[in-house]
Coordinates of C-alpha atoms in Angstrom, one line a residue:
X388 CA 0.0 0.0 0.0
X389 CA 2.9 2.2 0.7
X390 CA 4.2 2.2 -2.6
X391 CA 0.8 2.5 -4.2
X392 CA 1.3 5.7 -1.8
X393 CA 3.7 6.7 -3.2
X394 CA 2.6 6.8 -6.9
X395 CA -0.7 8.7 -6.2
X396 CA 1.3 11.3 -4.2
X397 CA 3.9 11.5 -7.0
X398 CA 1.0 12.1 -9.8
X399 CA -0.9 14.3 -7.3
X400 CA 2.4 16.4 -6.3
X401 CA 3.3 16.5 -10.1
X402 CA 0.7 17.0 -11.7
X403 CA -2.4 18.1 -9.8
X404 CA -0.4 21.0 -7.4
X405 CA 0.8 22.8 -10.2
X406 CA -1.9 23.0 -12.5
X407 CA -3.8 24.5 -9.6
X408 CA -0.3 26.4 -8.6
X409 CA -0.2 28.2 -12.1
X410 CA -4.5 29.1 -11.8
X411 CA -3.8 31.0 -8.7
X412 CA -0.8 32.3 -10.0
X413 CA -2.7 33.8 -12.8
X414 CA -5.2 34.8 -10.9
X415 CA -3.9 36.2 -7.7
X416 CA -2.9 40.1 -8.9
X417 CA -5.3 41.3 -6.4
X418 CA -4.3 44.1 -4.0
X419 CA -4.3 41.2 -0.9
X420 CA -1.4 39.8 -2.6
X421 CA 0.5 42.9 -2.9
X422 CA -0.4 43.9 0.9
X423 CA 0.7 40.4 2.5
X424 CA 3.9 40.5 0.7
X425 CA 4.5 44.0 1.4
X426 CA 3.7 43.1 5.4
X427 CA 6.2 40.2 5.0
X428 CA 8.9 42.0 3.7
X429 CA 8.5 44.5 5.9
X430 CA 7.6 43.0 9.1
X431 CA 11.0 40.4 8.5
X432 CA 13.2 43.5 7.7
X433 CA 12.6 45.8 10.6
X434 CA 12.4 42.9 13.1
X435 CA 15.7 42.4 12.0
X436 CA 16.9 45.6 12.3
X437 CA 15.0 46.0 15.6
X438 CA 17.1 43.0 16.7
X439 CA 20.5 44.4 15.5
X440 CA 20.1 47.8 17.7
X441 CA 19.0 45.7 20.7
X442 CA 21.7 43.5 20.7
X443 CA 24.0 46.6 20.7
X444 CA 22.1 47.6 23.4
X445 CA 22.7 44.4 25.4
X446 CA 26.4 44.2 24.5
X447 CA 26.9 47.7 26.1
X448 CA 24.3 46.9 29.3
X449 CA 26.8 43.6 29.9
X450 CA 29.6 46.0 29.4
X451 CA 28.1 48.2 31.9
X452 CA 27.5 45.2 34.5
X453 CA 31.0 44.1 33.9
X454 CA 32.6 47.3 34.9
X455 CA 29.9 47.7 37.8
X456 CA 31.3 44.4 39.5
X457 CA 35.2 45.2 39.2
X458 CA 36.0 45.1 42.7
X459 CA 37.7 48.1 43.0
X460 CA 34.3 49.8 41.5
X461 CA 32.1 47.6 43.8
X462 CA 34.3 49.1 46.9
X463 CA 33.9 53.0 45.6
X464 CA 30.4 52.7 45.4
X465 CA 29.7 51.0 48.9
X466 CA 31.9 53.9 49.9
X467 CA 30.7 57.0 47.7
X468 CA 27.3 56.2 47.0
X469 CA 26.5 54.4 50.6
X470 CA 28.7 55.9 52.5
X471 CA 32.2 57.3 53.4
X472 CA 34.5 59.2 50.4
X473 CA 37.6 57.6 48.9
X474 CA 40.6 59.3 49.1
X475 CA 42.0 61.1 46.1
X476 CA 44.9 58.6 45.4
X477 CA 42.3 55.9 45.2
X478 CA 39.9 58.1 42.9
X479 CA 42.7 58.6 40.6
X480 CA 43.4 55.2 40.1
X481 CA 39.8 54.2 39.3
X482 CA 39.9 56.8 37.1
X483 CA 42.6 55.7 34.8
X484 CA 40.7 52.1 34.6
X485 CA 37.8 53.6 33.3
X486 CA 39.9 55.8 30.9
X487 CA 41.8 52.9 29.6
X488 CA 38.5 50.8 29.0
X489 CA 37.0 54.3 27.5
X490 CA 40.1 54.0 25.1
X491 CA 40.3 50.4 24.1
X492 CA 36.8 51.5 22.7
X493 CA 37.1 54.8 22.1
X494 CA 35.6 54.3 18.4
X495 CA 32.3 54.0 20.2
X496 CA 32.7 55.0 23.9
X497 CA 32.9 58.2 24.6
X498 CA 33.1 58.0 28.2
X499 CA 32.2 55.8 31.6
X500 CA 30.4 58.3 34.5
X501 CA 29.3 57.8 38.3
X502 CA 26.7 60.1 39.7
X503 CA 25.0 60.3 43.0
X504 CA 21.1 60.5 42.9
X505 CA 21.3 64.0 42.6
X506 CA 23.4 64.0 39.6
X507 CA 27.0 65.0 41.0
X508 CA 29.6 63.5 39.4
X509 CA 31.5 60.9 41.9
X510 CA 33.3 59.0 39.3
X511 CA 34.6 59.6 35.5
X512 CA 37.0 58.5 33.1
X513 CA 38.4 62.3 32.7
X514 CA 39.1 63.0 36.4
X515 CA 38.5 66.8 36.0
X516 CA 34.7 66.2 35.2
X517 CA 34.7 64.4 39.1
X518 CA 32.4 66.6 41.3
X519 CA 30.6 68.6 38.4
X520 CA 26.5 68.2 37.1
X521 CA 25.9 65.3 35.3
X522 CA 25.7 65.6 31.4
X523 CA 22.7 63.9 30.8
X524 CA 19.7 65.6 29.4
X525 CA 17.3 67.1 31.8
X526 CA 14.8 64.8 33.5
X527 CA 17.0 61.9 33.1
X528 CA 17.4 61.0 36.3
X529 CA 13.8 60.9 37.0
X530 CA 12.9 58.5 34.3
X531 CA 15.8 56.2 35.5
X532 CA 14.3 56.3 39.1
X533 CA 11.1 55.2 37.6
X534 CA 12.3 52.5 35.1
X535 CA 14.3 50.6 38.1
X536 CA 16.3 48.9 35.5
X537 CA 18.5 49.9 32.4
X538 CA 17.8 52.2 30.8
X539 CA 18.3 54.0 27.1
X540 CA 18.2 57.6 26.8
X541 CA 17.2 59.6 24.1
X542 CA 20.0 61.6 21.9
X543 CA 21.6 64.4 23.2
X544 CA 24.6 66.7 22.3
X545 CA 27.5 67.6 24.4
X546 CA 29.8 70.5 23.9
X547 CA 33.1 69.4 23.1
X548 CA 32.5 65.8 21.4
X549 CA 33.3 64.9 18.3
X550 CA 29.8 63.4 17.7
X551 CA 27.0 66.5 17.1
X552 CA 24.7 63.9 19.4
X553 CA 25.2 60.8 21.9
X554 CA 23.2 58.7 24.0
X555 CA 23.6 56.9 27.2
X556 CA 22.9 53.6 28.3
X557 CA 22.4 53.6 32.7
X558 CA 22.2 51.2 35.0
X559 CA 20.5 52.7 38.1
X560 CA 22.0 52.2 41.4
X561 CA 19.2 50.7 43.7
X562 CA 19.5 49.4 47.4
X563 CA 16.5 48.6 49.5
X564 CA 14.0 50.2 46.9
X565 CA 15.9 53.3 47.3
X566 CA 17.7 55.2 44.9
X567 CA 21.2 56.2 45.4
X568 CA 22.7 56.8 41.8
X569 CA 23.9 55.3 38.6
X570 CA 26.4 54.8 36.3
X571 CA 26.2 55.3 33.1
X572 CA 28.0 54.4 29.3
X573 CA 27.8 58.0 26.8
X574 CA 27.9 56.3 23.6
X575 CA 28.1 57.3 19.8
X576 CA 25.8 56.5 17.3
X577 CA 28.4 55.6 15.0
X578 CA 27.7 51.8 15.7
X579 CA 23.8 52.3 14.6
X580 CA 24.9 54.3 11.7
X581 CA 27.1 52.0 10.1
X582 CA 24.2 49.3 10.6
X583 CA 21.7 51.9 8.7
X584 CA 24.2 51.9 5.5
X585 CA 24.6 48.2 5.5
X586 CA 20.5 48.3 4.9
X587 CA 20.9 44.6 4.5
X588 CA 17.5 43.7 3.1
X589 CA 17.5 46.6 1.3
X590 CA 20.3 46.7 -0.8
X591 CA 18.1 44.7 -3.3
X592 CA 15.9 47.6 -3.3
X593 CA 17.0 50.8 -5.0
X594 CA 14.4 53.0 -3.1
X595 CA 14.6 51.1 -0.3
X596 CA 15.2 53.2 3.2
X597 CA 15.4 52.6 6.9
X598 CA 15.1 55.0 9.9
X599 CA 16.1 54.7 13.5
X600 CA 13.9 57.2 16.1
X601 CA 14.9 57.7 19.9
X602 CA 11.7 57.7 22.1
X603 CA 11.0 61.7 21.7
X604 CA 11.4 60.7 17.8
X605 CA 14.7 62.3 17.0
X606 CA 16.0 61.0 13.9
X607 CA 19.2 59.0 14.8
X608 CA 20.2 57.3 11.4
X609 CA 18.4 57.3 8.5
X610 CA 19.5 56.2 4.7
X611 CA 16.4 57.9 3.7
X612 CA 17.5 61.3 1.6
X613 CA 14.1 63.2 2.2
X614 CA 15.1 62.9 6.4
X615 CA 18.8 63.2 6.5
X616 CA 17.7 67.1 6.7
X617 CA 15.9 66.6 9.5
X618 CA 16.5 66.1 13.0
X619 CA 13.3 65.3 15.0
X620 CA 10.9 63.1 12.9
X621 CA 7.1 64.3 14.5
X622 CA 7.9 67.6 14.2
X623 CA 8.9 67.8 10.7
X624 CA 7.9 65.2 8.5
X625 CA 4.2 66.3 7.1
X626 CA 2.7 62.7 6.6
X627 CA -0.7 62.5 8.3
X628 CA -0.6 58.3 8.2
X629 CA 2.7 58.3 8.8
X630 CA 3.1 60.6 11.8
X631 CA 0.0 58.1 13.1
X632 CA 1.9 55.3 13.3
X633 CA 5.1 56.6 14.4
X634 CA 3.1 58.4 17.5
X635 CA 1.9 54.9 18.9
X636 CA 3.0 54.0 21.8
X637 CA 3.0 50.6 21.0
X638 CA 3.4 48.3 18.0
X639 CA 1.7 44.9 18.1
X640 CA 1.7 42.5 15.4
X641 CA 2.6 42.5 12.1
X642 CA -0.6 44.0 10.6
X643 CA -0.7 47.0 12.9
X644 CA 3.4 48.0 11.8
X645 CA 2.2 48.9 8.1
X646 CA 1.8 52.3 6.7
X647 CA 1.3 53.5 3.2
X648 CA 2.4 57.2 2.4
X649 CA 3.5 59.8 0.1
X650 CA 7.0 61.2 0.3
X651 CA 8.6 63.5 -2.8
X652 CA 5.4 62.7 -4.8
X653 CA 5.8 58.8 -4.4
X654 CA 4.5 56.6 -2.7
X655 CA 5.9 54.6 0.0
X656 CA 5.0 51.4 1.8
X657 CA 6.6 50.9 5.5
X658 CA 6.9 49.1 7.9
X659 CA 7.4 50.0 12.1
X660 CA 9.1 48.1 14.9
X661 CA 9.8 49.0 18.3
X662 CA 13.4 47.8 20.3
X663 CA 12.4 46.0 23.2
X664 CA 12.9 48.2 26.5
X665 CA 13.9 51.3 24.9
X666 CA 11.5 53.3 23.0
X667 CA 13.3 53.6 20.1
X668 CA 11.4 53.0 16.4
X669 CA 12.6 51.6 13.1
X670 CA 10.7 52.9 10.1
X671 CA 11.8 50.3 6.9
X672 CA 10.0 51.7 3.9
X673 CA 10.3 51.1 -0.2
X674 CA 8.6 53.0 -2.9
X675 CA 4.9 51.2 -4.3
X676 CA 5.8 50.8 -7.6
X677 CA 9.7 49.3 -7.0
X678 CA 8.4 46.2 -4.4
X679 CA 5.4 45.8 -7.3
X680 CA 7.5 44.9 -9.9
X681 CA 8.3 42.2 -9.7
X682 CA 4.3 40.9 -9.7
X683 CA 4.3 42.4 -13.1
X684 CA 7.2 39.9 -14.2
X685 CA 5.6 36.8 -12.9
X686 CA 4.0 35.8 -16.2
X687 CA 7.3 35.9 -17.6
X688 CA 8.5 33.2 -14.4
X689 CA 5.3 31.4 -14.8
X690 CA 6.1 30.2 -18.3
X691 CA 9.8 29.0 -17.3
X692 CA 7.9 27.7 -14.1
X693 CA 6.2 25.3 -16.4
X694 CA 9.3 24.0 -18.5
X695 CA 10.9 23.5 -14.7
X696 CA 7.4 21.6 -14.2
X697 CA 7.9 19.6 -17.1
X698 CA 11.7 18.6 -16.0
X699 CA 10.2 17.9 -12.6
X700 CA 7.9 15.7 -13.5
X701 CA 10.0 13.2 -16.2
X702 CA 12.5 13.4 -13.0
X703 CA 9.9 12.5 -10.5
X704 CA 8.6 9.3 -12.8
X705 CA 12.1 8.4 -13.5
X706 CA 12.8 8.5 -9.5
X707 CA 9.8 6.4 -8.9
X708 CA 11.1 3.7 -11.7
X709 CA 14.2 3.7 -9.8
X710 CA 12.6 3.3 -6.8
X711 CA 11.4 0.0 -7.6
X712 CA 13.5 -1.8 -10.3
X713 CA 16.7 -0.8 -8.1
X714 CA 15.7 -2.9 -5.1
X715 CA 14.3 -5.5 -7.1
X716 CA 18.2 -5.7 -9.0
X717 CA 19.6 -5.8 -5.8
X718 CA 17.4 -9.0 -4.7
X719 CA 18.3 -10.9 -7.5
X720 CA 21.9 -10.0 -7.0
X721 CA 21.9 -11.7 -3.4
X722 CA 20.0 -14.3 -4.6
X723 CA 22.8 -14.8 -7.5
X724 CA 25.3 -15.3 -4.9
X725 CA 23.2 -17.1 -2.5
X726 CA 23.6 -20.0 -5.6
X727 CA 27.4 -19.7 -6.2
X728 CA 28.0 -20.6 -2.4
X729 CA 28.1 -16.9 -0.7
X730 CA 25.9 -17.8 2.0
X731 CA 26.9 -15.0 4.0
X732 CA 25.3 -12.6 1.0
X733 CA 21.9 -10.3 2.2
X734 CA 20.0 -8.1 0.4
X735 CA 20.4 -4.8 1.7
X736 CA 17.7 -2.0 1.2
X737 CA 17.7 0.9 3.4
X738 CA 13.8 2.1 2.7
X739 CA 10.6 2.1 4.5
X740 CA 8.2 0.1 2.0
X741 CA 7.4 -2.9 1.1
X742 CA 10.2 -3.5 0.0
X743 CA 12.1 -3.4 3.6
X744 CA 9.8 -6.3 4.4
X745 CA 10.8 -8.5 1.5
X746 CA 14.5 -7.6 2.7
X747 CA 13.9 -8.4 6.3
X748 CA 11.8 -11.9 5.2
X749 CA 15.1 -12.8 2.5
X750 CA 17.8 -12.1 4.8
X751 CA 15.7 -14.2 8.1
X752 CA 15.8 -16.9 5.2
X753 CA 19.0 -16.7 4.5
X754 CA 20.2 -16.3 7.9
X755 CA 18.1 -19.3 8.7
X756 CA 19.3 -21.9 5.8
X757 CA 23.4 -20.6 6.3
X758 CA 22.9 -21.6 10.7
X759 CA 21.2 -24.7 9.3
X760 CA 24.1 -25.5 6.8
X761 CA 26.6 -24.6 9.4
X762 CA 24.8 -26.7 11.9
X763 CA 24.7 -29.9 10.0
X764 CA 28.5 -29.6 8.6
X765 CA 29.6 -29.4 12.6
X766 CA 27.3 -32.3 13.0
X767 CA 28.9 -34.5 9.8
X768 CA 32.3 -33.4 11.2
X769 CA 31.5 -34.7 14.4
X770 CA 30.4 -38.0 13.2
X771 CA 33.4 -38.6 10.8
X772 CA 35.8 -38.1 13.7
X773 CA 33.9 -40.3 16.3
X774 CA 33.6 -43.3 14.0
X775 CA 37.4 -42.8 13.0
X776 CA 38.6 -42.5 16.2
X777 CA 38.8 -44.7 19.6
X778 CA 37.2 -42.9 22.0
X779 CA 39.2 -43.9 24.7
X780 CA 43.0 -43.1 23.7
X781 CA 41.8 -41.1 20.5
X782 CA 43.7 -42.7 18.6
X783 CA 42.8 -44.0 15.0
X784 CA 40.5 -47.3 15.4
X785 CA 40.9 -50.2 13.1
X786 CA 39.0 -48.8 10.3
X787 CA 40.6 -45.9 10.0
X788 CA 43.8 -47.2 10.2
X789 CA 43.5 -49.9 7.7
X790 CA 41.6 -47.5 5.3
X791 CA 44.6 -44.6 5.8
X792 CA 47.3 -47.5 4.5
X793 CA 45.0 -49.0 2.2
X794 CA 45.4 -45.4 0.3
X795 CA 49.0 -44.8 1.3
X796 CA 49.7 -48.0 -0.3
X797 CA 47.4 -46.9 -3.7
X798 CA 49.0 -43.9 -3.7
X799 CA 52.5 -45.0 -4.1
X800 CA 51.8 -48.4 -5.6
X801 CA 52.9 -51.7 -4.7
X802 CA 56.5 -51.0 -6.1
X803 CA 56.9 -48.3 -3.6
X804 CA 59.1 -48.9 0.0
X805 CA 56.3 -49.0 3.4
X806 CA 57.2 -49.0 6.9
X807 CA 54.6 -50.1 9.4
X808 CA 56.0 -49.6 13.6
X809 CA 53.9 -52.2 15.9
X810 CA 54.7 -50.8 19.3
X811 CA 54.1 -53.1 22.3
X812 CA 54.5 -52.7 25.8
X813 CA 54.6 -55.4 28.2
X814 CA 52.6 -56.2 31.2
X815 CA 50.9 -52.5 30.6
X816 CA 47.4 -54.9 31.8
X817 CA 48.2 -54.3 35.0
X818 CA 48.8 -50.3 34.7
X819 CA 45.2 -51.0 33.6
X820 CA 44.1 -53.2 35.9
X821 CA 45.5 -51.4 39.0
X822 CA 45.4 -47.8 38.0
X823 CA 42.4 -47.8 35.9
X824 CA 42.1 -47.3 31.8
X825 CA 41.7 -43.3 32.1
X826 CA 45.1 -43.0 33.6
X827 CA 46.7 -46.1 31.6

């Protein structure tokens, strides 16, 4: 039944599929179509940009945890932040570890801080910033106080940089509910940048874009030409639909991330994704009529889909010839041997129809008749030697010894020289009779 199986799901895989396949080819150019592809592409492209920027996120937060538990730190902050000062010799010297880990990264790094909970600096890489405001954007503090955990500030700029605009990633420094501080990574862009001009996805798509936001929708990096202009995405882009969807708070699901919109007089479809425990949005987005082309070029495909389905097909018959007159050369192969004396041949077939079963029933067979054979040759063996031996001594009895010269002498002939020793050994009747015939 299995292989009977097999040929109606051949014929029906073959033949049946794509006949239906090419009809809804042919007549799916509907605008659901163009949507669900349009939310595939989309929604697969800004998840995996939303990944990317959270798992720079998470490299810098271990970072942070990492340089939080050097001991050294660990002792400054039960001193500074819970308690007594440091001296200034000691200060120094954390200092310099913080500046050399600032520059073995200094590409993205732009510097390691300490602050107290009400935003003095207690700690920092450049040792003259120790005991002035904190640099982070105003209200900072109070949103890391509520968040209780990491947390991912918006873009800022800071006089003196090389960067026009930074951001900080903080772990807040909580004992007993209460806050005492944080510390905190200033970082550049440069890393989420670079990751915007790879546009991965994109690069098949000449219109294709993608835009990073902060959570008060400042535009970080964008490969979009219409927004490298601008600097805070709500307040100057002019979209109705897309300024909508931007100013969610949330974005569930796939179908809820899509947009359509007009930007330089053509029209866009996007896509929106938020970074996990951030804030921060990605905007992916490619012009209507580019991620539609290639609809309009699937009657071309559907033609060389059919010669492929033609190929397929003579393939798949071929296959299924194979599939049977292969196992059934193999049996007669065995079988073949099995005459010439190769008892130890088997037919070996490593499928899961029916003919595995007619396999497993040969090979029992022949496993059966070659024990049998080997059986009955140990058997004859063991005959032959009992009636040609005495069973006592094991020596050769009579027969066998007058049937052994009888073809020594007609080997050699009656002209040839024969020796015949008769050993006897006297009184050995009473080694016998005393001792017993085992030992004698």
């Amino acid at each position: 039944m299995k292989l009977k199986k097999m040929v109606f799901l051949t014929i029906f895989l073959c033949a049946v599929v794509p006949v239906l396949a090419l009809s809804a080819v042919f007549i799916a150019t509907s605008s659901k179509t163009s949507r669900n592809l349009m939310n595939d592409n989309m929604a697969a492209a800004s998840r995996l940009f939303s990944n990317s920027i959270d798992n720079i996120f998470d490299i810098n937060r271990a970072d942070i945890f990492v340089t939080f538990h050097v001991s050294e730190i660990r002792s400054f902050i039960s001193d500074s932040v819970f308690g007594d000062r440091k001296d200034a010799a000691a200060v120094r010297n954390i200092a310099k570890r913080l500046a050399l880990r600032v520059s073995s990264d200094g590409r993205y790094i732009r510097y390691i801080s300490l602050v107290d909970a009400n935003g003095k600096v207690l700690l920092n890489n450049d040792i003259s910033k120790i005991g002035t405001r904190s640099r982070l954007p105003a209200g900072t503090l109070e949103q890391i106080k509520k968040s209780g955990s990491y947390f991912v500030t918006d873009i800022f700029s800071i006089k003196g940089l090389r960067d026009p605009f930074v951001y900080a990633i903080v772990l807040p420094l909580i004992d007993h509910h209460e806050f005492h501080g944080s510390m905190f990574y200033v970082l550049s862009p440069a890393s989420i940048q670079e990751l915007v001009r790879s546009a991965g996805f994109f690069k098949s798509y000449r219109s294709g874009s993608v835009t990073v936001l902060d959570s008060g929708y400042n535009i970080v990096a964008t490969s979009n030409p219409l927004l490298k202009k601008m600097t805070n995405f709500r307040t100057e882009v002019r979209d109705s639909n897309l300024l909508a969807l931007v100013s969610r708070d949330s974005v569930s699901g796939d179908q809820a991330g899509a947009v359509r919109y007009t930007a330089g007089g053509r029209k866009r479809i996007g896509y929106l994704h938020t970074v996990p425990d951030s804030g921060w949005k990605i905007i992916c987005s490619v012009e209507e009529d580019e991620l539609f082309r290639p609809v309009r070029r699937m009657i071309l495909w559907d033609c060389l889909f059919v010669v492929l389905l033609l190929v397929i097909v003579t393939g798949a018959f071929l296959l299924l010839m194979r599939q049977i007159t292969d196992p059934m050369y193999g049996l007669l192969s065995t079988i073949h041997k099995m005459r010439g004396g190769d008892y130890a041949a088997r037919f070996n077939y490593q499928g899961r129809d029916e003919f595995r079963e007619i396999a497993d029933a040969y090979n029992d067979l022949a496993d059966i008749t070659q024990n049998t054979l080997k059986r009955e040759k140990a058997h004859s063996e063991f005959l032959l030697d009992k009636s040609n031996h005495d069973q006592l001594t094991g020596l050769y009895n009579k027969a066998a010894t007058q049937e052994l010269i009888s073809e020594c002498i007609g080997e050699y002939g009656r002209t040839g020289s024969h020796v015949l020793y008769i050993m006897d050994i006297d009184n050995f009747k009473m080694i016998n009779d005393t001792l017993g015939h085992s030992l004698g």
